[in-house]
Every structure is written in structure tokens, then in C-alpha cells.
């Protein structure tokens, strides 16, 4: 069995808007191996969500994707709805940032869980109910039997997110895309859910792609990290190297902007000065130049390609770091 589960090559996502074209994702290339957890980090608007939606075949209507995505040996980018439905129902799933968005508001949670099992796995109603309750227990959803006929709005944010995770787990997925799964939750529940996902990844051989703007979350959970800026991958490497030997000034700036656990909570978190570029008019050179504290003349005129800095570590920057 190949260790590569998903291989994404030169993925580009464009959106047609009334005054032009948004270049949301440009030439994104990466692999996900079986059983590993990869973090995709970057500020809001850097193309994290749209990359995953393109892979899953769920882009908004005005979006188009090009490139090549191979999942378990099968080319799936822009595959038919029938093919994608099968893959999404059986082995690849997504946990959304906003649990409400992934749940049907007027349907009891138990029915939502059972429906997936009946439709995709051909279970009968009684077996579906047993399996759904079992999965709710796995995600530590309190009193699943009693709450089976509740509606999403009757549950707290943390409980709704657990339902989302349960929904994702029903198909015993091989690949989970978790898109900022805990951002909307308070810090204690966030920790519980992340802890749970960590356990999950260890116990069943699931690969997780964790999308987050929080490097702390990625550090906790991931084996490797991909850093995105303005629709491109600007750096990728092991968690350790990203944290201790970041090669891209943007990654360095993100790390400085990440609050430390031992930081004084009243102290202001330093933000990265400036704003990302307009994705409709990307500069010819490096998109980070304007905000970069190490920019050279060349960076304005020419775009740095990703290159190997050491081992498996890639970065798209002309500046050679000393460590
Ligand atoms: N339907 C759309 N039409 C036009 N632009 C879009 C659409 N959806 C997303 N975008 C743009 O694509 C860029 C990347 O978005 P996204 O992948 O959601 O970022 P994030 O990294 O925060 O997840 C953003 O600039 C966003 O405004
Ligand atoms: Mg997003």
C-alpha cells in the first residue's frame, strides 16, 4: 500500500467576480501520507479553505479549479458529482469552522447521523441508530441517547462541533479536512476537541489536514506544516523546523504574532503590520515584499519559487537565513 494518500499538484483556484478574477490559490503542490497530520496555516484570506473545497469538489459556483489531485491513485479534481459523492460519503470528509453551517437546522441530530449511515452504508434504521450512538460516545458527546432527538440550536457550540466530528467519523474516513474546527469555541472546549482529534489520529489510521490560523494549534497536533500566503505555499517543513528554523520572513512574523502560553494575557499580541495584497492584482515579485522586514531589491522584481532549504524543508524566499 502506497504511503501517499493524496497528491495535489499545481492546484489553482480562481473566482470570477464582476470586475475581474480573484486568484485565490496558485500552484499549490503537496502530499498527504497515510496516518499523518498536516497543518495548513496562514492569515485569513490566504486560500486555505478554498484549496480544500476545490479538492473536495465543493467550490462556490463562481469558482474554478485547475491542476491535478490524485486520491488513492484516482484523479479526482473536477470529477463528476457522482464520483465525489461516493468519495465524500465513504472516506474523505470535512469538518467546518462553523458547526451550524454543516448541520441541517430543522432536522434532529440523530436523524442527521442516521441518514448518512442509511444512505452511504446501507444500514437499516435500528443498526444506524446503534452505530450513531456508538460514534457519539467516541466523540464524548454527553448523554447521546437522551439527546438523540434534539435540534442543533438546542445544543451548545462545543456539542454541535462534536456532532460535526461524529458526522465526519461515521464513514470511518481515511482523510479528514478540519477547517478551523475549534475557532468559534471557548478555550477549554477547544483543548478537549483538539485532544480528542489527536487521540483519533493515533488510534485509527486517519490522516488529518488541520487548517488553522493559530500556529499553537498546529504545533500541538501536526507532524508537518504548510504555510500559505496570498494563495501560495511559501514554506513547508516539519513542525520542529517550522518553529525552530523558519526560513520565510512571513513564517517568522507569524511566529512572533503567536501568543505564547506563558505570555501575560493583558499584553497586546504583536500583529504583522500591513495587509495581504489584493488577489485580483498580485504584484510581479514576492507578494510579501511590502510587509517584509528583510526585503531586497530583487524581491519586488521577481517572484521567488519554492526551493529546498534543507532536508524536506521548502521555502519561497531569496533571502538565505543563517540558521
Ligand atoms: N465565492 C467567492 N468569490 C470570490 N472570491 C472568493 C470567493 N470565496 C473566496 N474568495 C476569496 O478567496 C480568497 C481565499 O479565501 P479562503 O480560502 O476562504 O481563505 P482562508 O485562508 O481564510 O480560508 C479570499 O480572498 C476570498 O475573499
Ligand atoms: Mg478559511
XYZ file of C-alpha atoms and ligand atoms in Angstrom:
351
model
C 0.000 0.000 0.000
C 1.414 3.369 -1.015
C 2.176 5.774 1.792
C 0.772 8.626 -0.259
C -2.915 9.136 0.274
C -3.414 12.439 -1.518
C -1.191 14.194 -4.003
C -2.089 17.664 -5.063
C -0.108 19.216 -7.923
C -0.288 22.801 -9.187
C -3.736 23.391 -7.793
C -5.094 26.794 -8.835
C -8.416 28.254 -7.758
C -9.910 31.306 -9.479
C -13.118 33.159 -8.819
C -14.956 35.144 -11.418
C -16.135 38.412 -9.871
C -17.856 41.295 -11.572
C -14.719 43.362 -12.065
C -12.285 40.567 -12.859
C -10.760 37.431 -11.429
C -9.648 36.534 -7.902
C -6.523 34.361 -7.812
C -7.367 32.594 -4.582
C -4.943 29.650 -4.863
C -1.863 29.462 -7.103
C 0.134 26.348 -7.943
C -0.330 24.581 -4.667
C 1.619 21.314 -4.559
C 1.750 18.956 -1.577
C 1.292 15.351 -0.497
C -0.525 13.824 2.431
C 0.697 10.459 3.681
C -1.391 7.854 5.426
C -1.818 8.447 9.114
C -0.119 11.821 9.264
C -1.434 15.164 10.386
C -0.558 18.163 8.262
C -1.313 21.721 9.285
C -2.152 24.454 6.798
C -1.586 27.838 8.400
C -1.842 31.412 7.208
C -3.762 34.585 7.827
C -7.385 34.876 6.895
C -7.847 35.085 3.108
C -4.680 33.164 2.243
C -6.551 30.426 0.364
C -6.682 27.657 2.974
C -10.398 26.931 2.818
C -10.748 27.280 -0.949
C -7.885 24.825 -1.544
C -9.705 22.200 0.459
C -13.087 22.975 -1.065
C -11.527 22.555 -4.518
C -10.081 19.163 -3.545
C -13.435 18.074 -2.105
C -15.308 19.303 -5.196
C -17.245 21.834 -3.153
C -16.137 25.199 -4.543
C -18.661 28.024 -4.640
C -20.357 28.369 -8.011
C -18.184 31.194 -9.350
C -15.011 29.239 -8.616
C -12.967 27.050 -10.961
C -10.010 24.843 -10.211
C -7.165 23.522 -12.333
C -4.218 21.270 -11.593
C -4.151 17.654 -10.582
C -5.376 15.932 -7.439
C -4.810 12.213 -7.035
C -6.519 10.463 -4.154
C -5.675 6.799 -3.588
C -4.432 6.554 -7.153
C -7.531 8.149 -8.669
C -7.577 11.544 -10.335
C -10.397 13.445 -8.618
C -10.135 17.154 -9.419
C -13.364 18.212 -11.135
C -14.605 14.611 -11.106
C -18.333 14.028 -11.543
C -20.691 14.713 -8.685
C -21.417 11.005 -8.508
C -17.752 10.123 -8.031
C -17.213 12.878 -5.473
C -20.343 11.983 -3.524
C -19.082 8.466 -3.178
C -15.625 9.578 -2.031
C -17.078 12.133 0.371
C -19.526 9.608 1.743
C -17.010 6.832 2.181
C -13.581 8.107 3.004
C -12.879 11.816 2.784
C -14.648 14.383 4.874
C -14.542 17.902 6.117
C -15.243 19.446 9.493
C -16.308 23.035 9.045
C -15.391 26.023 11.168
C -18.983 26.833 11.904
C -20.783 23.711 13.039
C -24.137 25.315 12.295
C -23.129 25.526 8.611
C -22.530 21.787 8.456
C -25.744 20.780 10.185
C -29.306 20.944 8.944
C -31.094 23.267 11.385
C -34.562 21.754 11.212
C -33.555 18.102 11.459
C -32.969 16.206 14.705
C -29.306 15.422 15.218
C -29.977 11.694 15.492
C -31.735 11.692 12.131
C -28.853 13.563 10.541
C -26.397 10.951 11.746
C -28.606 8.008 10.786
C -29.270 9.393 7.343
C -25.580 9.238 6.421
C -25.360 5.610 7.525
C -28.546 4.564 5.793
C -27.663 6.358 2.587
C -23.960 5.619 2.283
C -23.544 2.368 4.132
C -26.874 0.748 3.546
C -27.609 0.199 7.244
C -31.173 -0.286 8.429
C -32.665 2.205 10.856
C -32.010 0.216 14.043
C -28.395 -0.539 13.178
C -27.848 3.057 12.098
C -29.111 4.244 15.475
C -26.787 1.905 17.363
C -23.806 2.927 15.286
C -24.654 6.647 15.598
C -24.828 6.362 19.379
C -21.553 4.486 19.417
C -19.882 7.279 17.440
C -21.405 9.945 19.713
C -19.831 8.108 22.630
C -16.488 8.109 20.824
C -16.577 11.891 20.485
C -17.557 12.139 24.148
C -20.901 13.673 23.408
C -22.703 13.656 26.760
C -25.845 11.527 27.141
C -26.250 10.677 23.456
C -29.394 8.563 23.894
C -31.229 11.315 25.703
C -30.124 13.993 23.255
C -30.704 11.974 20.100
C -33.860 13.826 19.115
C -32.605 17.327 19.843
C -32.197 20.004 17.190
C -28.845 21.722 16.549
C -29.962 25.037 18.071
C -30.710 23.298 21.364
C -27.057 22.387 21.778
C -24.046 24.424 22.842
C -21.319 25.315 20.340
C -18.992 22.667 21.732
C -21.650 19.962 21.494
C -22.529 20.980 17.944
C -18.867 20.728 16.971
C -18.809 17.207 18.433
C -21.804 16.314 16.285
C -19.884 17.613 13.268
C -16.932 15.439 14.185
C -19.248 12.473 14.746
C -20.762 13.058 11.303
C -17.271 13.114 9.836
C -16.334 9.896 11.651
C -19.399 7.905 10.648
C -17.861 6.946 7.350
C -14.598 5.858 9.058
C -12.709 8.381 6.962
C -9.175 7.962 5.736
C -8.786 11.692 5.302
C -10.304 14.452 7.384
C -10.006 18.106 6.459
C -10.652 20.074 9.628
C -11.182 23.739 8.781
C -10.556 25.791 11.917
C -12.693 23.294 13.823
C -12.320 24.985 17.170
C -12.023 28.667 16.334
C -15.558 29.507 17.402
C -15.298 27.652 20.720
C -14.077 28.686 24.120
C -10.608 27.701 25.096
C -11.413 24.725 27.371
C -13.670 23.055 24.850
C -11.149 23.850 22.138
C -8.499 21.963 24.076
C -10.809 18.986 24.666
C -11.684 18.685 20.998
C -8.081 19.002 19.856
C -7.009 16.423 22.399
C -9.699 14.144 21.100
C -8.610 14.584 17.492
C -5.048 13.855 18.463
C -6.145 10.569 20.016
C -8.202 9.764 16.991
C -5.293 10.209 14.670
C -3.185 7.859 16.773
C -5.766 5.123 17.149
C -7.363 4.797 13.766
C -5.119 5.376 10.808
C -6.710 8.601 9.707
C -4.833 11.399 8.001
C -5.834 14.833 9.200
C -5.343 18.132 7.448
C -5.767 20.771 10.110
C -6.455 24.236 8.779
C -5.816 26.937 11.297
C -4.589 30.496 11.622
C -3.220 29.506 15.030
C 0.317 28.148 14.943
C -0.074 26.985 18.529
C -2.868 24.618 17.497
C -0.753 23.314 14.618
C 2.255 22.775 16.877
C 0.182 20.675 19.198
C -1.306 18.390 16.653
C 0.657 18.248 13.420
C 3.645 16.396 12.026
C 4.216 18.817 9.181
C 3.148 22.355 8.435
C 2.361 24.167 5.198
C 2.390 27.952 5.411
C 0.256 29.841 2.902
C 0.383 33.487 1.958
C -1.773 35.193 -0.689
C -2.844 31.891 -2.229
C 0.598 30.314 -2.390
C 2.586 27.928 -0.290
C 5.534 29.966 0.977
C 7.057 27.394 3.296
C 6.660 23.782 4.354
C 8.529 21.526 6.702
C 8.370 19.506 9.875
C 6.732 21.170 12.877
C 10.071 21.353 14.604
C 11.827 23.060 11.726
C 8.958 25.477 11.127
C 9.156 26.548 14.771
C 12.905 26.491 15.301
C 14.334 27.189 11.844
C 11.686 29.132 9.910
C 13.111 30.134 6.531
C 10.457 32.533 5.311
C 10.094 36.009 6.835
C 6.314 35.544 6.774
C 6.541 32.402 8.904
C 8.875 34.246 11.243
C 6.362 37.083 11.511
C 3.515 34.614 12.160
C 5.539 33.035 14.951
C 6.152 36.411 16.544
C 2.423 37.082 16.315
C 1.527 33.811 18.065
C 0.820 34.352 21.756
C 2.965 32.190 23.973
C 1.350 30.050 26.622
C 3.308 31.823 29.305
C 2.510 35.280 27.919
C 0.784 37.887 30.026
C -2.842 37.746 28.832
C -3.141 41.526 29.136
C -0.204 42.153 26.881
C -1.020 43.008 23.280
C -0.199 40.346 20.715
C 2.042 41.824 18.054
C 0.250 41.643 14.700
C 2.025 41.531 11.382
C 1.997 45.123 10.152
C 0.290 45.815 6.836
C -2.206 43.756 4.890
C -2.043 40.930 2.340
C -2.155 42.045 -1.309
C -5.269 42.271 -3.439
C -5.743 38.843 -5.031
C -7.088 40.449 -8.177
C -3.848 42.323 -8.814
C -0.972 40.331 -7.443
C 2.437 42.023 -7.603
C 5.032 40.653 -10.055
C 7.518 39.992 -7.282
C 7.062 38.288 -3.935
C 3.583 39.010 -2.540
C 5.006 39.530 0.951
C 7.595 42.182 -0.047
C 5.608 45.170 1.205
C 5.329 43.720 4.706
C 8.698 42.023 4.815
C 11.418 43.261 7.146
C 14.124 41.543 5.093
C 13.082 42.503 1.561
C 15.755 43.135 -1.024
C 15.552 44.903 -4.388
C 15.168 41.630 -6.225
C 12.025 40.691 -4.277
C 9.991 43.437 -5.977
C 11.003 42.458 -9.486
C 10.975 38.698 -9.370
C 8.901 36.050 -7.635
C 10.882 33.522 -5.628
C 9.941 29.921 -6.413
C 9.794 27.299 -3.694
C 13.200 25.752 -3.198
C 14.643 23.212 -0.842
C 16.444 24.917 2.039
C 17.463 21.737 3.845
C 16.143 18.164 4.198
C 12.469 18.222 3.249
C 12.128 21.883 4.026
C 10.846 24.192 1.281
C 10.590 27.972 1.250
C 9.888 30.581 -1.418
C 12.326 33.311 -0.482
C 15.533 34.757 -1.947
C 16.950 35.670 1.440
C 19.197 32.968 2.860
C 18.638 32.560 6.572
C 21.616 31.903 8.751
C 20.077 29.059 10.722
N -17.089 32.900 -3.909
C -16.009 33.711 -3.941
N -15.910 34.706 -4.850
C -14.827 35.498 -4.899
N -13.768 35.405 -4.061
C -13.820 34.436 -3.130
C -14.926 33.537 -3.021
N -14.686 32.675 -1.995
C -13.475 33.023 -1.500
N -12.954 34.074 -2.170
C -11.653 34.705 -1.924
O -10.638 33.751 -1.968
C -9.588 34.096 -1.073
C -9.190 32.908 -0.243
O -10.241 32.571 0.619
P -10.185 31.395 1.680
O -9.602 30.189 1.074
O -11.564 31.266 2.209
O -9.203 31.985 2.784
P -8.790 31.363 4.203
O -7.309 31.186 4.141
O -9.171 32.418 5.202
O -9.538 30.094 4.411
C -10.118 35.254 -0.242
O -9.503 36.442 -0.671
C -11.580 35.264 -0.518
O -12.099 36.571 -0.472
Mg -10.955 29.696 5.873
